[in-house]
Amino acid sequence: MKQYRLGIEATLEILGGKWKSLIICNLMSGEKRTSELQRNIPGISQKVLIQQLRELEKDGMIGRQVYQQMPPKVEYYITEYGITANEIIDVMCSWGRANIRMRQQQGEAIVLLENTAPESASYE
């Protein structure tokens, strides 16, 4: 039997790590192919992306549509269950923007490239 001391542990088990929240955020705006996700998430390797997609699919957060064609085509999409994470993602985005503003006010050389960020269902 799996046990958690805090509810956030269960959240982090599914959304934790460097990439999963970014994948969910990208899929909130619609279906994406693996190559689209990789382009939208700089720094993620194809191997890690595939691994993270498999874990999110296993957890029911995303689904995968395989098209029987040549060349093969696979698209990933957010499930109804995955959409429930949108509120968490939005709060993380808002907190991140506020954190960046605070650090800029403290003189840190930091910039947010909002215009190049992947679209989300909503950011605020």
PDB file of N, CA, C and O in Angstrom, residues 13 18 29 38 41 44 48 57 62 71 81 83 87 89 92 100 113 119:
ATOM      1  N   GLU A  13       4.383  13.407  -7.376  1.00  0.00           N
ATOM      2  CA  GLU A  13       4.640  12.114  -8.001  1.00  0.00           C
ATOM      3  C   GLU A  13       4.221  12.138  -9.474  1.00  0.00           C
ATOM      4  O   GLU A  13       4.857  11.530 -10.321  1.00  0.00           O
ATOM      5  N   LYS A  18      11.405  18.309 -13.804  1.00  0.00           N
ATOM      6  CA  LYS A  18      11.669  19.479 -14.637  1.00  0.00           C
ATOM      7  C   LYS A  18      10.737  19.593 -15.840  1.00  0.00           C
ATOM      8  O   LYS A  18      10.462  20.687 -16.304  1.00  0.00           O
ATOM      9  N   SER A  29      -3.052  23.603 -24.917  1.00  0.00           N
ATOM     10  CA  SER A  29      -3.498  24.365 -26.083  1.00  0.00           C
ATOM     11  C   SER A  29      -3.899  23.470 -27.260  1.00  0.00           C
ATOM     12  O   SER A  29      -4.309  23.968 -28.295  1.00  0.00           O
ATOM     13  N   GLN A  38       8.982  18.681 -28.531  1.00  0.00           N
ATOM     14  CA  GLN A  38      10.430  18.841 -28.364  1.00  0.00           C
ATOM     15  C   GLN A  38      10.874  20.244 -28.774  1.00  0.00           C
ATOM     16  O   GLN A  38      11.725  20.852 -28.123  1.00  0.00           O
ATOM     17  N   ILE A  41       9.871  22.773 -26.000  1.00  0.00           N
ATOM     18  CA  ILE A  41      10.504  22.587 -24.693  1.00  0.00           C
ATOM     19  C   ILE A  41      12.012  22.482 -24.900  1.00  0.00           C
ATOM     20  O   ILE A  41      12.574  21.388 -24.954  1.00  0.00           O
ATOM     21  N   ILE A  44      15.044  19.572 -23.645  1.00  0.00           N
ATOM     22  CA  ILE A  44      14.606  18.207 -23.362  1.00  0.00           C
ATOM     23  C   ILE A  44      15.079  17.297 -24.497  1.00  0.00           C
ATOM     24  O   ILE A  44      14.946  17.639 -25.673  1.00  0.00           O
ATOM     25  N   VAL A  48      14.214  11.545 -23.043  1.00  0.00           N
ATOM     26  CA  VAL A  48      13.551  11.983 -21.816  1.00  0.00           C
ATOM     27  C   VAL A  48      12.102  12.368 -22.112  1.00  0.00           C
ATOM     28  O   VAL A  48      11.198  12.041 -21.342  1.00  0.00           O
ATOM     29  N   GLU A  57       1.095   9.370 -19.574  1.00  0.00           N
ATOM     30  CA  GLU A  57       0.034   8.541 -20.149  1.00  0.00           C
ATOM     31  C   GLU A  57      -0.379   7.447 -19.159  1.00  0.00           C
ATOM     32  O   GLU A  57      -1.569   7.209 -18.951  1.00  0.00           O
ATOM     33  N   ILE A  62      -2.397  12.312 -19.890  1.00  0.00           N
ATOM     34  CA  ILE A  62      -2.429  12.557 -21.331  1.00  0.00           C
ATOM     35  C   ILE A  62      -2.850  11.277 -22.039  1.00  0.00           C
ATOM     36  O   ILE A  62      -2.783  10.184 -21.478  1.00  0.00           O
ATOM     37  N   PRO A  71       4.395   8.003 -43.350  1.00  0.00           N
ATOM     38  CA  PRO A  71       5.114   7.588 -42.153  1.00  0.00           C
ATOM     39  C   PRO A  71       4.189   7.609 -40.929  1.00  0.00           C
ATOM     40  O   PRO A  71       3.175   8.305 -40.931  1.00  0.00           O
ATOM     41  N   TYR A  81      -8.925  14.151 -17.123  1.00  0.00           N
ATOM     42  CA  TYR A  81      -8.215  14.128 -15.845  1.00  0.00           C
ATOM     43  C   TYR A  81      -7.038  15.092 -15.885  1.00  0.00           C
ATOM     44  O   TYR A  81      -6.782  15.826 -14.919  1.00  0.00           O
ATOM     45  N   ILE A  83      -6.771  17.815 -17.568  1.00  0.00           N
ATOM     46  CA  ILE A  83      -7.262  19.192 -17.525  1.00  0.00           C
ATOM     47  C   ILE A  83      -7.412  19.671 -16.087  1.00  0.00           C
ATOM     48  O   ILE A  83      -7.259  20.856 -15.803  1.00  0.00           O
ATOM     49  N   GLU A  87      -5.380  24.223 -13.212  1.00  0.00           N
ATOM     50  CA  GLU A  87      -5.373  25.201 -12.125  1.00  0.00           C
ATOM     51  C   GLU A  87      -4.002  25.251 -11.443  1.00  0.00           C
ATOM     52  O   GLU A  87      -3.492  26.327 -11.134  1.00  0.00           O
ATOM     53  N   ILE A  89      -1.105  24.376 -12.815  1.00  0.00           N
ATOM     54  CA  ILE A  89      -0.157  24.934 -13.783  1.00  0.00           C
ATOM     55  C   ILE A  89      -0.295  26.453 -13.831  1.00  0.00           C
ATOM     56  O   ILE A  89       0.701  27.178 -13.857  1.00  0.00           O
ATOM     57  N   MET A  92       1.334  28.008 -10.867  1.00  0.00           N
ATOM     58  CA  MET A  92       2.792  27.935 -11.012  1.00  0.00           C
ATOM     59  C   MET A  92       3.291  29.016 -11.974  1.00  0.00           C
ATOM     60  O   MET A  92       4.320  29.662 -11.709  1.00  0.00           O
ATOM     61  N   ILE A 100       9.959  36.351 -10.999  1.00  0.00           N
ATOM     62  CA  ILE A 100      10.872  37.005 -11.947  1.00  0.00           C
ATOM     63  C   ILE A 100      10.842  38.516 -11.753  1.00  0.00           C
ATOM     64  O   ILE A 100      11.895  39.168 -11.720  1.00  0.00           O
ATOM     65  N   LEU A 113      10.642  35.418 -21.456  1.00  0.00           N
ATOM     66  CA  LEU A 113      10.319  35.488 -22.880  1.00  0.00           C
ATOM     67  C   LEU A 113       8.875  35.043 -23.106  1.00  0.00           C
ATOM     68  O   LEU A 113       8.620  34.057 -23.774  1.00  0.00           O
ATOM     69  N   GLU A 119       1.687  28.239 -25.683  1.00  0.00           N
ATOM     70  CA  GLU A 119       0.384  28.689 -25.252  1.00  0.00           C
ATOM     71  C   GLU A 119      -0.192  27.714 -24.235  1.00  0.00           C
ATOM     72  O   GLU A 119       0.002  26.523 -24.322  1.00  0.00           O
TER      73      GLU A 119
END
